[in-house]
Coordinates of C-alpha atoms in Angstrom, one line a residue:
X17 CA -47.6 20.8 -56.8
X18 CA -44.9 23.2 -56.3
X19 CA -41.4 24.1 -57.4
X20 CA -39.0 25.5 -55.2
X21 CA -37.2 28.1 -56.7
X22 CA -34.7 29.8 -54.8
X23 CA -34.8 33.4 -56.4
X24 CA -32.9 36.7 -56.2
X25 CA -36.5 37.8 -56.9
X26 CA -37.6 40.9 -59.1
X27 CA -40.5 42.6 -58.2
X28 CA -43.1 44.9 -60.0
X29 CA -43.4 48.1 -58.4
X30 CA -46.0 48.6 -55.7
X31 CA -48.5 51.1 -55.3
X32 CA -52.0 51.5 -53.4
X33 CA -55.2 53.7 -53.3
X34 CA -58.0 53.7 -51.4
X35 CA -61.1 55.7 -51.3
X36 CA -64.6 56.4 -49.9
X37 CA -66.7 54.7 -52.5
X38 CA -69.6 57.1 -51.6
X39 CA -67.9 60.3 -52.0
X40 CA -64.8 59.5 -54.1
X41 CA -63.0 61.0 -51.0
X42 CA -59.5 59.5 -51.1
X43 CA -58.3 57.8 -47.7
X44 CA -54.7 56.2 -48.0
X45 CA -52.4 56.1 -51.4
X46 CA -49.0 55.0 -51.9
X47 CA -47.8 55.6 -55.3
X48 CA -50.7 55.9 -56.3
X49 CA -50.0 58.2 -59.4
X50 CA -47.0 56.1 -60.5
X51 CA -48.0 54.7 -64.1
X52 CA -48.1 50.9 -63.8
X53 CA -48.9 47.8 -66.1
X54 CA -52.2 47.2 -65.2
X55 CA -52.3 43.8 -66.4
X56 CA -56.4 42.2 -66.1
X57 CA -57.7 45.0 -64.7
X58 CA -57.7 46.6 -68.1
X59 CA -60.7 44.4 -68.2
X60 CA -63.1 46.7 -66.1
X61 CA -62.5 49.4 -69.0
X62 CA -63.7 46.6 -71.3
X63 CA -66.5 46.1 -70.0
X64 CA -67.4 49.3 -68.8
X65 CA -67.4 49.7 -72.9
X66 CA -69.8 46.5 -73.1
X67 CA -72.2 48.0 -70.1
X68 CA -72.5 51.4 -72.3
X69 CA -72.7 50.1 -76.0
X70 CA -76.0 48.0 -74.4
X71 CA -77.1 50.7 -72.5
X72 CA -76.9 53.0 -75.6
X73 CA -78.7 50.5 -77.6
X74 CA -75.8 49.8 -80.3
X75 CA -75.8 45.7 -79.4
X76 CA -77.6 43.5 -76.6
X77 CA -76.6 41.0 -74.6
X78 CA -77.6 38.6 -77.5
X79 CA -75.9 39.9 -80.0
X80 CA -73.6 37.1 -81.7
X81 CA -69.7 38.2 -82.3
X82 CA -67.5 36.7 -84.7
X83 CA -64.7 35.6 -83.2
X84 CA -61.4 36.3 -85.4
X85 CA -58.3 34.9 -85.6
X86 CA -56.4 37.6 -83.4
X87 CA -59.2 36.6 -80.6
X88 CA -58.7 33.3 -80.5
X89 CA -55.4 33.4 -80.7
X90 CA -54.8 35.1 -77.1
X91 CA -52.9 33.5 -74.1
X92 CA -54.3 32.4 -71.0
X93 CA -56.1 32.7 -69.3
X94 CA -58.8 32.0 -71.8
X95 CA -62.3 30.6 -72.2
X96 CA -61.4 28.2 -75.8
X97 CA -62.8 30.2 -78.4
X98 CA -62.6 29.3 -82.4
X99 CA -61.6 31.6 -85.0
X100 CA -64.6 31.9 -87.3
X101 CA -67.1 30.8 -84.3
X102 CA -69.9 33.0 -83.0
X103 CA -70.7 33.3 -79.4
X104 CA -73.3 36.0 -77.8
X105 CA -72.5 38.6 -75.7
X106 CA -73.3 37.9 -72.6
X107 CA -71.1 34.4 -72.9
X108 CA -68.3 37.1 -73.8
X109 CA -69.3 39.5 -70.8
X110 CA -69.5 36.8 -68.4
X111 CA -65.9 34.8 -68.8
X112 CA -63.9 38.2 -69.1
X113 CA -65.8 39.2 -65.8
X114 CA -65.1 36.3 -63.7
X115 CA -62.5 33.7 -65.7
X116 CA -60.4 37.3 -66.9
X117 CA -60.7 35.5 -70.0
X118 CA -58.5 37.3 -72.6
X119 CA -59.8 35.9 -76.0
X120 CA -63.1 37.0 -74.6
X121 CA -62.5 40.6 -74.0
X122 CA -60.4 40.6 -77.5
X123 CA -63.3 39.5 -79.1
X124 CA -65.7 42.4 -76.8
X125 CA -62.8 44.8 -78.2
X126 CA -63.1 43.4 -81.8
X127 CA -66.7 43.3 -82.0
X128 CA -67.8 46.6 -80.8
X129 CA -65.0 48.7 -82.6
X130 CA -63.9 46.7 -85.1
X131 CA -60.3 46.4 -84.1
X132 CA -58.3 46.2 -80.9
X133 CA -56.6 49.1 -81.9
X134 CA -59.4 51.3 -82.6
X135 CA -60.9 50.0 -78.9
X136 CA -58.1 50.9 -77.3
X137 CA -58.4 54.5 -78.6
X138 CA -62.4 54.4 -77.7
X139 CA -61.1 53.2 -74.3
X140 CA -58.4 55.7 -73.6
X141 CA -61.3 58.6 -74.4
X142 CA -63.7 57.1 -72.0
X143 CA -60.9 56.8 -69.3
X144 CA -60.6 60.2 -70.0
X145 CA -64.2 61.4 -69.6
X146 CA -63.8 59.4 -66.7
X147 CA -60.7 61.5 -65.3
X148 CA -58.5 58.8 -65.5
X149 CA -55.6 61.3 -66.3
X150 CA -53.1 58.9 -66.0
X151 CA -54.1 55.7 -67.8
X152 CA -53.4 54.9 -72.0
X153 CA -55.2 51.7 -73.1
X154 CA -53.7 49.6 -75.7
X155 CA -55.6 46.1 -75.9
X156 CA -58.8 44.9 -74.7
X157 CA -57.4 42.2 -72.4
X158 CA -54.2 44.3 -70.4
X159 CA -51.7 41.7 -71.5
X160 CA -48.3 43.7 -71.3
X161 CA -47.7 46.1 -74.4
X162 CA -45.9 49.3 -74.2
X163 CA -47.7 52.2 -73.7
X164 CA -50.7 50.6 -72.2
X165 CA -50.4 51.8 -68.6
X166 CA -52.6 53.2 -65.9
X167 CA -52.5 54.0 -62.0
X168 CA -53.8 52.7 -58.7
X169 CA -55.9 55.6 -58.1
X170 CA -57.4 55.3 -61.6
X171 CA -58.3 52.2 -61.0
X172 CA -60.1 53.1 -57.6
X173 CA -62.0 55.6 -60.2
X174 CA -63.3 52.9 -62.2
X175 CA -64.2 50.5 -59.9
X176 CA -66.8 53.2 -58.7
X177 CA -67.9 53.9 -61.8
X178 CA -68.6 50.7 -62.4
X179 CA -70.6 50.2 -59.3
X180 CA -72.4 53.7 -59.5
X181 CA -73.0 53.8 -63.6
X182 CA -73.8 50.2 -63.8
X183 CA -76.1 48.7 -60.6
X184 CA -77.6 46.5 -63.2
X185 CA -75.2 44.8 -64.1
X186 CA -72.2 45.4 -61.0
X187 CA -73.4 41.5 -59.6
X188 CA -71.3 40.2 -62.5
X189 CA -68.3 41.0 -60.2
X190 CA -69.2 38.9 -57.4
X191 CA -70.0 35.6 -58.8
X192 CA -67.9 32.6 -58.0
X193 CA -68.6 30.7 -61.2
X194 CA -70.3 31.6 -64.5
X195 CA -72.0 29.6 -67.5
X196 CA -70.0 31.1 -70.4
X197 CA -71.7 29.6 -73.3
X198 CA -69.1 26.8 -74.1
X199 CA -68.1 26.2 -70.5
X200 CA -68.4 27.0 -67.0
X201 CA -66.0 28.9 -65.3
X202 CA -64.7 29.8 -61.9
X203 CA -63.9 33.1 -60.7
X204 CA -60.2 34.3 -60.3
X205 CA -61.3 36.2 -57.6
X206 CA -63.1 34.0 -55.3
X207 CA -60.5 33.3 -52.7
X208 CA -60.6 36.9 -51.7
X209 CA -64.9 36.9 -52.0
X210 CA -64.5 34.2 -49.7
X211 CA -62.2 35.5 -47.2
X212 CA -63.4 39.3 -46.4
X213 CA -66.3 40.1 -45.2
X214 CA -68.9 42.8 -47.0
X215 CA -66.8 42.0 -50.0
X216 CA -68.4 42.2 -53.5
X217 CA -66.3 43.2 -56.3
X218 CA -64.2 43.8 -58.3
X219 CA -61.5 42.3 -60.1
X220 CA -58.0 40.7 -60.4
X221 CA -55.0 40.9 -62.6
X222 CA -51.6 39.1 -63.3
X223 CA -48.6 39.4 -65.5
X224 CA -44.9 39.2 -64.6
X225 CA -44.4 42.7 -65.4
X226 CA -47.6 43.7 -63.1
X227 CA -47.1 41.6 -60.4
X228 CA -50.4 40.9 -58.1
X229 CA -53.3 43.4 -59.3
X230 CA -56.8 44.2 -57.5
X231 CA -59.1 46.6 -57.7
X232 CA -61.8 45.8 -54.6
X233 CA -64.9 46.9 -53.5
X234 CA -66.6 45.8 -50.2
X235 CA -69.3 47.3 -48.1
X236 CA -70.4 47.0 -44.2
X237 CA -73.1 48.8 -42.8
X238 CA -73.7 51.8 -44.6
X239 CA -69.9 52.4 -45.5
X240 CA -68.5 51.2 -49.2
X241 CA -65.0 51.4 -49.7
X242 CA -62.9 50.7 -53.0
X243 CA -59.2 50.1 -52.9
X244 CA -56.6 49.2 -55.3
X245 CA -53.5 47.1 -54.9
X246 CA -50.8 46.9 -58.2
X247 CA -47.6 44.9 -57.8
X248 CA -48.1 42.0 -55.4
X249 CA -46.0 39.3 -55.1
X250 CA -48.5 36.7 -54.3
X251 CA -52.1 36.3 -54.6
X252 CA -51.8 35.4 -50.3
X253 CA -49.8 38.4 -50.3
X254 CA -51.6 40.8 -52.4
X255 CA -54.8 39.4 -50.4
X256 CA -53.3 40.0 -47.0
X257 CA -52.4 43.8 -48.2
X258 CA -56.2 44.9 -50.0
X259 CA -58.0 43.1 -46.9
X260 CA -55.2 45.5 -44.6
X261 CA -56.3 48.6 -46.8
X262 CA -60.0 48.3 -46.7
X263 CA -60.2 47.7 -43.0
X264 CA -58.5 50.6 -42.6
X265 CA -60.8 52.5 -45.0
X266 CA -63.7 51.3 -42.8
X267 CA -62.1 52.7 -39.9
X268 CA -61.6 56.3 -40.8
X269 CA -64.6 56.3 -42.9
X270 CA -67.5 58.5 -41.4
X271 CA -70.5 56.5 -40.8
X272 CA -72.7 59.2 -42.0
X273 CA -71.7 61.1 -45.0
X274 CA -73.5 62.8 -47.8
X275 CA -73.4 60.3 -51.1
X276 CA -71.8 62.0 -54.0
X277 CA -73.0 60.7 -57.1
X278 CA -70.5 60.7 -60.1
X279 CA -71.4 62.7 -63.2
X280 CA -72.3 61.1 -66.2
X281 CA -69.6 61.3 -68.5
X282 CA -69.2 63.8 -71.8
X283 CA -68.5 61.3 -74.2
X284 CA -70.5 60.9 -76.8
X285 CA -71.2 63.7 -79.3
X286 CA -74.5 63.5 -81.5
X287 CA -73.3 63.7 -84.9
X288 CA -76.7 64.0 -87.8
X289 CA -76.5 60.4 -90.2
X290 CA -79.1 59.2 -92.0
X291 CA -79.9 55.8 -90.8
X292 CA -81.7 52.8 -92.6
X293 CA -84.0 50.7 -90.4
X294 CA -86.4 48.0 -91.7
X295 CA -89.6 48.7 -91.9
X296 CA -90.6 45.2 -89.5
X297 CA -88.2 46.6 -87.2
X298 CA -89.0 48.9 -84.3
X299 CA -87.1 52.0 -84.0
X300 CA -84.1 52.7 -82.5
X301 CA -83.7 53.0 -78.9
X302 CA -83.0 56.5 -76.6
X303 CA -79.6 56.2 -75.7
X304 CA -80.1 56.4 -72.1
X305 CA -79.1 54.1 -69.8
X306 CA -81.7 52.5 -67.2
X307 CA -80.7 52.3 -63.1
X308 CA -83.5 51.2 -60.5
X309 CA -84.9 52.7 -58.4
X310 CA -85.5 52.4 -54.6
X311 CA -87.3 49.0 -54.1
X312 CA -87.0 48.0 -57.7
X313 CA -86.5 44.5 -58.8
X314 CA -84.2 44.4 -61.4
X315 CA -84.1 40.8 -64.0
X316 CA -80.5 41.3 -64.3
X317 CA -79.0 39.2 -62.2
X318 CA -79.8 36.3 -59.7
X319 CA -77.9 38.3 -57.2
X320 CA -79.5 41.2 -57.0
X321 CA -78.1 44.9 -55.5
X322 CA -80.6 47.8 -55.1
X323 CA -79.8 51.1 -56.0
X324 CA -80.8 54.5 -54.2
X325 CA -82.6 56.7 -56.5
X326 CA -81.0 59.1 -58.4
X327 CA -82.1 62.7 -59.6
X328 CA -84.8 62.4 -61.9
X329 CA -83.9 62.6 -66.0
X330 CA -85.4 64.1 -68.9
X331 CA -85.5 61.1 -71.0
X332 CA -87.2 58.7 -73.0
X333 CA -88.1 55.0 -71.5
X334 CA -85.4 52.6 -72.6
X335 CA -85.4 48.7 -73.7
X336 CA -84.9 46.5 -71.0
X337 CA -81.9 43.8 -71.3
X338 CA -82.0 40.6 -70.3
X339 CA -79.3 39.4 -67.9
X340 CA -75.9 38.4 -68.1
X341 CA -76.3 36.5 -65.6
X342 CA -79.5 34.5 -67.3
X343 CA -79.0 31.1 -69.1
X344 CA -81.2 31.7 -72.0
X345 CA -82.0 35.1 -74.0
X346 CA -86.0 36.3 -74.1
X347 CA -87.7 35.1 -77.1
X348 CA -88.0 37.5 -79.6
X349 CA -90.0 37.4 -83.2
X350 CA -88.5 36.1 -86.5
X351 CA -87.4 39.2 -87.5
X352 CA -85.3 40.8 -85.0
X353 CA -83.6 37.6 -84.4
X354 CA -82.7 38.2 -87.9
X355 CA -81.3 42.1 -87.7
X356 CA -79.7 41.2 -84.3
X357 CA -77.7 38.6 -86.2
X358 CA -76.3 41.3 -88.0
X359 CA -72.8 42.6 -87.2
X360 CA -73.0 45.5 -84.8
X361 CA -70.4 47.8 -84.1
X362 CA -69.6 50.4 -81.5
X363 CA -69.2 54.2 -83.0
X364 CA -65.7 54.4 -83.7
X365 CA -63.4 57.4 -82.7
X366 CA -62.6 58.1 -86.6
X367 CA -65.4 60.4 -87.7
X368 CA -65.9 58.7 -90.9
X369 CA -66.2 55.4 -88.9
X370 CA -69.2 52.6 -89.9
X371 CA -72.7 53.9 -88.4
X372 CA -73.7 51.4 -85.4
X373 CA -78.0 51.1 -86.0
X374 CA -79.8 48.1 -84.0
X375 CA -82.6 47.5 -85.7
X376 CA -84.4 45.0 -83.6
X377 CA -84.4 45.7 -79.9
X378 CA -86.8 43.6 -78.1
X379 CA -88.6 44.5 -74.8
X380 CA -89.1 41.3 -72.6
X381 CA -92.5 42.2 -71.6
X382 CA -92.7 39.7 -68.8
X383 CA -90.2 41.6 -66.5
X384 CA -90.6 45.1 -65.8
X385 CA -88.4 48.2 -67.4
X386 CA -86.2 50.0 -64.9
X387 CA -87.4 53.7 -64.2
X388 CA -85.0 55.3 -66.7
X389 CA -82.0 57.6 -65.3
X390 CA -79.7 59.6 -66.3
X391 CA -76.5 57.6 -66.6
X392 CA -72.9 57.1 -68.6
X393 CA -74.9 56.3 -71.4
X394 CA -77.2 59.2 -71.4
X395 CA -74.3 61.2 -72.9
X396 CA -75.4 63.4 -75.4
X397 CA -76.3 67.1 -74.3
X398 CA -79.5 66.8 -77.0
X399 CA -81.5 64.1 -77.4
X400 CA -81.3 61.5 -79.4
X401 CA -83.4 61.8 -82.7
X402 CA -84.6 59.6 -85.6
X403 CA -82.0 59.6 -88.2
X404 CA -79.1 60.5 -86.4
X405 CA -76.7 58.4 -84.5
X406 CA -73.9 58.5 -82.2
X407 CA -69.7 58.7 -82.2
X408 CA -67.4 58.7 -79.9
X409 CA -65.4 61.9 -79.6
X410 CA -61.8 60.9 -80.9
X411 CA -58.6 59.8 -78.4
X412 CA -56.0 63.2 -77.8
X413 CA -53.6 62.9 -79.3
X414 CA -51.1 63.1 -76.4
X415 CA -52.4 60.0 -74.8
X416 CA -50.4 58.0 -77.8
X417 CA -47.5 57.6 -75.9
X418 CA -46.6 58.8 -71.8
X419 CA -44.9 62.3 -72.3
X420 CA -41.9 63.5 -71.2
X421 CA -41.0 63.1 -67.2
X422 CA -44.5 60.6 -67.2
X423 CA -43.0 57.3 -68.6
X424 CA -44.3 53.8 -67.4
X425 CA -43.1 52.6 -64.0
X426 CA -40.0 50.5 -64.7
X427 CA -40.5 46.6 -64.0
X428 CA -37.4 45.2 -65.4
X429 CA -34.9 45.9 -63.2
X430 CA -34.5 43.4 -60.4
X431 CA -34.9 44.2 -56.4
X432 CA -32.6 42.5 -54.8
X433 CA -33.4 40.5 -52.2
X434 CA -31.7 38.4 -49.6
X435 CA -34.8 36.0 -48.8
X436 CA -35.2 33.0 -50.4
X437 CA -38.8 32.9 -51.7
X438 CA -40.4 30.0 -52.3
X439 CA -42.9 30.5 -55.0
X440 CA -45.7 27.9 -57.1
X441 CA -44.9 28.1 -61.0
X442 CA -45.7 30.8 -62.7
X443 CA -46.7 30.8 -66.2
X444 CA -46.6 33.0 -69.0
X445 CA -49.1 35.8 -68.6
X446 CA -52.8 36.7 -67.9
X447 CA -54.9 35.6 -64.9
X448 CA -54.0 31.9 -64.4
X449 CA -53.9 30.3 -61.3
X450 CA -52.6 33.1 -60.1
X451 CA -49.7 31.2 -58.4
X452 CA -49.2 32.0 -54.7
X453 CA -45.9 32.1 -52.4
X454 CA -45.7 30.3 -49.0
X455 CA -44.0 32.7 -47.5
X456 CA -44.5 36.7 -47.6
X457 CA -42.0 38.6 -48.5
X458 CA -42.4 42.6 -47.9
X459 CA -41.5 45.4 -50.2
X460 CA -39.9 48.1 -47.9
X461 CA -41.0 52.0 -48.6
X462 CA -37.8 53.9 -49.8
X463 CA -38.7 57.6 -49.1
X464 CA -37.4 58.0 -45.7
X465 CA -35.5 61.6 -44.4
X466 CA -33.8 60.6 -41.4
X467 CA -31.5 58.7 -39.5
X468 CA -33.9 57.9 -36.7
X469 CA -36.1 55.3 -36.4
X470 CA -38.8 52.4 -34.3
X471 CA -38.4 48.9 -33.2
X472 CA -41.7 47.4 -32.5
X473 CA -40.4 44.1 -30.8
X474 CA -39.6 40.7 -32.1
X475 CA -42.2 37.8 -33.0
X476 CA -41.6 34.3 -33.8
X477 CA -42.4 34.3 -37.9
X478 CA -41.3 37.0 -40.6
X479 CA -44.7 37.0 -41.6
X480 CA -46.3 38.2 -38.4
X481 CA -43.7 41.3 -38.4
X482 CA -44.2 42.3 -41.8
X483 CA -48.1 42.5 -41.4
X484 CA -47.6 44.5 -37.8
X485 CA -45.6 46.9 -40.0
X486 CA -48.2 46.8 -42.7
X487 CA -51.3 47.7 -40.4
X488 CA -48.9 49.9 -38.2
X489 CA -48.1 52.3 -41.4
X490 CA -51.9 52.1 -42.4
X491 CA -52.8 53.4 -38.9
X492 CA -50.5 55.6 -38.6
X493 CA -50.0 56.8 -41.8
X494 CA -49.4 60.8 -40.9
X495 CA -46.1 59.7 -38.9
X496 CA -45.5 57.0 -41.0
X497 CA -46.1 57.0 -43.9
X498 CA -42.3 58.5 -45.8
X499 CA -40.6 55.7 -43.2
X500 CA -39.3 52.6 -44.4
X501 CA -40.3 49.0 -43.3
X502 CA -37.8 46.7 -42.6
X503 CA -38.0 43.2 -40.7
X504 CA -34.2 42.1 -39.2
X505 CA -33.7 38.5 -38.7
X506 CA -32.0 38.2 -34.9
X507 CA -31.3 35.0 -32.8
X508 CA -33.9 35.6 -30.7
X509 CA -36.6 36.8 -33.7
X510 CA -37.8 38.7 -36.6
X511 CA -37.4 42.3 -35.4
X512 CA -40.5 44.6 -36.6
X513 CA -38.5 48.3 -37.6
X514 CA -39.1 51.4 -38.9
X515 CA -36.2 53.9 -40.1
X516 CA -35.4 57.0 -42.2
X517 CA -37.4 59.3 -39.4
X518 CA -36.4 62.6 -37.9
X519 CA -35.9 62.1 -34.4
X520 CA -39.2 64.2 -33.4
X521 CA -41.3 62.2 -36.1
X522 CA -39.8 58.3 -34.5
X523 CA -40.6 60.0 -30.8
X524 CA -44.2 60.9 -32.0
X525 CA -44.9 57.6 -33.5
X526 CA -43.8 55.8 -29.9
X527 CA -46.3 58.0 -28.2
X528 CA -49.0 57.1 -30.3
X529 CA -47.9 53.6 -30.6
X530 CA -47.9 53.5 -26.6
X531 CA -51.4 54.9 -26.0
X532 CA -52.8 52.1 -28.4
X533 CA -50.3 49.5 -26.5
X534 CA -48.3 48.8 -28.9
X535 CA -44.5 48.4 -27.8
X536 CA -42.4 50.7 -29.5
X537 CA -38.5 52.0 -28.5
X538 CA -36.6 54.5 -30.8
X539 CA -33.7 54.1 -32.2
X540 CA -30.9 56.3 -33.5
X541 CA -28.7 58.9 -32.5

């Protein structure tokens, strides 16, 4: 099933963030500013785009997309799409959610903006609105590309906005398999769904110049906590590191704590268009997007979450969506199933960009609207009005390329390694198998200041070291967290180390070590 390939391995580079997900309150972070290939987790931007193009009432999740060469054309992992074929939203929605499908979020790219290009400007100005300072999109799908970059802790930021600006549809992230339209498919992330407890979210990524990507989300109690891993060697590995990260963010997360809501983003700018509609056709939609209430029940998804209420909004009610989770759409007269056949497009960034009208939004009036909100999509400071439409505010101009002193992370120059890792295929690029290692093989810190350092013992397998060291630094993260990790091989075990600390820093970290009882002896000088 395997190949064994001894390797002088390479490695992308490693970083880590984790936060509060109720306050944004940042908890632990290791590089977590260094600009990195993202890889799949692009794919939360994505459809963060879909979630507010809905919301906004530009297409619904029954809108059909023509899928174009370029789409179908993509590398797995991919759901099988046809140039020239037409496939609904939701089908689209659904297999870059939980297969990380890349023809699919191509074609989501494609059909709201008209061109990858142009969504990957439209992207890079939401992830600003967002303050994701650090990340440039380039593609819909995160397959490598240079300039297309982003960080650890702007990932974090994502995953809760994903979670706080879209309750109705957040589920998506948590299902193990998905009816995509042509096929059913399993979810890249289910080992991990399976294995930690509370967890819920949010997505994986792979290419060889990423490494291991996750962006997670998991809740116990009345504590949530997102985290972000980028360059993992393994899937077991990278697994092994978000479960270590989280259970540390539930540690040293208050139980009580006053829920800070993110703001909704300054996006959109109202712009005055004339806009045609068809007289059988109902008018346009408010653009403001819909989150329950307390108690709610929301047709969205099978798997329902509910949502504490949020300050009440000015605003007018909104169309209710049927589900991406759903099999079939709501029925819906002759008429509109005509206009929604039409092509829709999101508002590009270029101010002369096609006008996006829906002329045929349907209310299902067997399921109950949500209580409107105000939201990411409620994003204009004046409200919408007949006749006018909206665009999205342009890309800066900056974010074309990283600037001087910020470029992308290098991951092309090998890491040498003495371990022989012992690794399953891996294939081209995209979120495959995500092939995963036997063995574990660390990544040591390299910011260490002194010649001191801290044996904690030897144990019988590399492994178990290497994860002592892991949760030791996450405990101890004040003392430790500049030292480097390092596990020596000795005749009588794999010896658990930490060096590059001052000699008052290595004494402190025994001490606390000692009152947890955890052996610990310094070394040095």
């Amino acid at each position: 099933m395997a190949a064994l390939i001894p390797l002088t391995a390479s490695a992308a580079p490693f970083a880590a963030h984790v936060m509060d997900g109720r306050t944004g309150k940042e908890i632990y972070s290791q590089n977590a500013n260094a600009r990195l290939h993202p890889a799949s987790l692009t794919k939360m931007m994505t459809l963060y785009m879909a979630f507010t193009a809905i919301e906004r009432g530009q297409v619904r999740l029954d809108s059909r997309f023509t899928v174009t060469k370029h789409a179908a054309g993509q590398p797995p992992s991919r759901l099988g799409l046809r140039a020239g074929q037409q496939i609904e939203l939701r089908y689209l929605i659904r297999a870059a959610a939980v297969k990380s499908a890349n023809d699919a979020a191509t074609a989501i790219g494609e059909g709201l903006a008209g061109s990858e290009a142009r969504f990957g400007q439209q992207m890079t100005a939401m992830a600003r609105a967002l303050g994701m300072s650090n990340t440039t999109f380039r593609n819909a799908n995160g397959l490598t590309q240079d300039g297309h970059y982003s960080t650890a802790r702007d990932m974090s930021v994502l995953g809760r906005r994903l979670f706080y600006d879209f309750p109705q549809y957040y589920s998506i992230f948590s299902r193990r398999s998905a009816d995509a339209g042509i096929a059913t498919v399993a979810s890249t992330n289910k080992r991990f769904l399976d294995s930690y407890q509370g967890a819920d979210g949010i997505k994986t990524g792979y290419t060889r110049a990423a490494g291991f990507n996750l962006t997670a989300s998991a809740q116990r109690g009345s504590k949530r906590i997102i985290a972000t891993v980028m360059g993992g060697q393994s899937t077991a590995q990278r697994n092994a590191v978000m479960a270590q990260l989280l259970d540390t963010g539930f540690g040293k997360a208050p139980a009580r704590v006053k829920e800070i809501r993110p703001e909704p983003p300054e996006y959109m700018v109202e712009r005055k268009r004339s806009v045609q509609v068809a007289r059988s056709a109902p008018p346009v939609p408010s653009p403001v997007a819909a989150r329950p209430v307390r108690g709610s029940t929301v047709p969205l998804e099978p798997e329902r979450r509910q949502a504490t209420a949020p300050a009440p909004a000015q605003a007018a009610p909104v169309v209710a969506q049927a589900s991406v989770g759903s099999a079939r759409p709501a029925r819906r007269p002759a008429a509109a199933a005509a206009a929604a056949a039409a092509p829709v497009r999101l508002a590009a960034a270029d101010p002369a960009a096609v006008e996006a009208a829906v002329a045929g939004a349907i209310v299902d009036a067997s399921r109950p609207a949500p209580a409107p909100r105000s939201g990411p999509a409620a994003m204009a400071k004046a409200p919408r009005t007949p006749g006018s439409t909206f665009v999205a505010a342009a890309a800066p101009k900056q974010d074309a390329a990283p600037s001087a002193g910020t470029r992308l992370a290098a991951s092309d120059k090998p890491v040498r390694k003495s371990d022989t890792v012992i690794l399953a295929a891996m294939e081209e690029e995209g979120d495959r198998s995500e092939p995963e290692a036997v063995e574990i093989v660390s990544r040591p810190s390299t910011r260490g200041r002194g010649n001191h350092g801290i044996t904690l013992g030897r144990y019988k397998t590399k492994a178990e070291a290497e994860q002592l060291l892991l949760r030791t630094a996450l405990q101890e993260s004040a003392v430790l967290n500049n030292a480097n990790r390092h596990v020596g091989n000795t005749p009588k075990g794999w010896e658990a180390n930490f060096s590059g600390l001052t000699r008052d820093a290595a004494n402190l970290a025994c001490e606390k070590l000692a009152a947890r009882s955890q052996r610990c002896k310094v070394l040095g000088n």
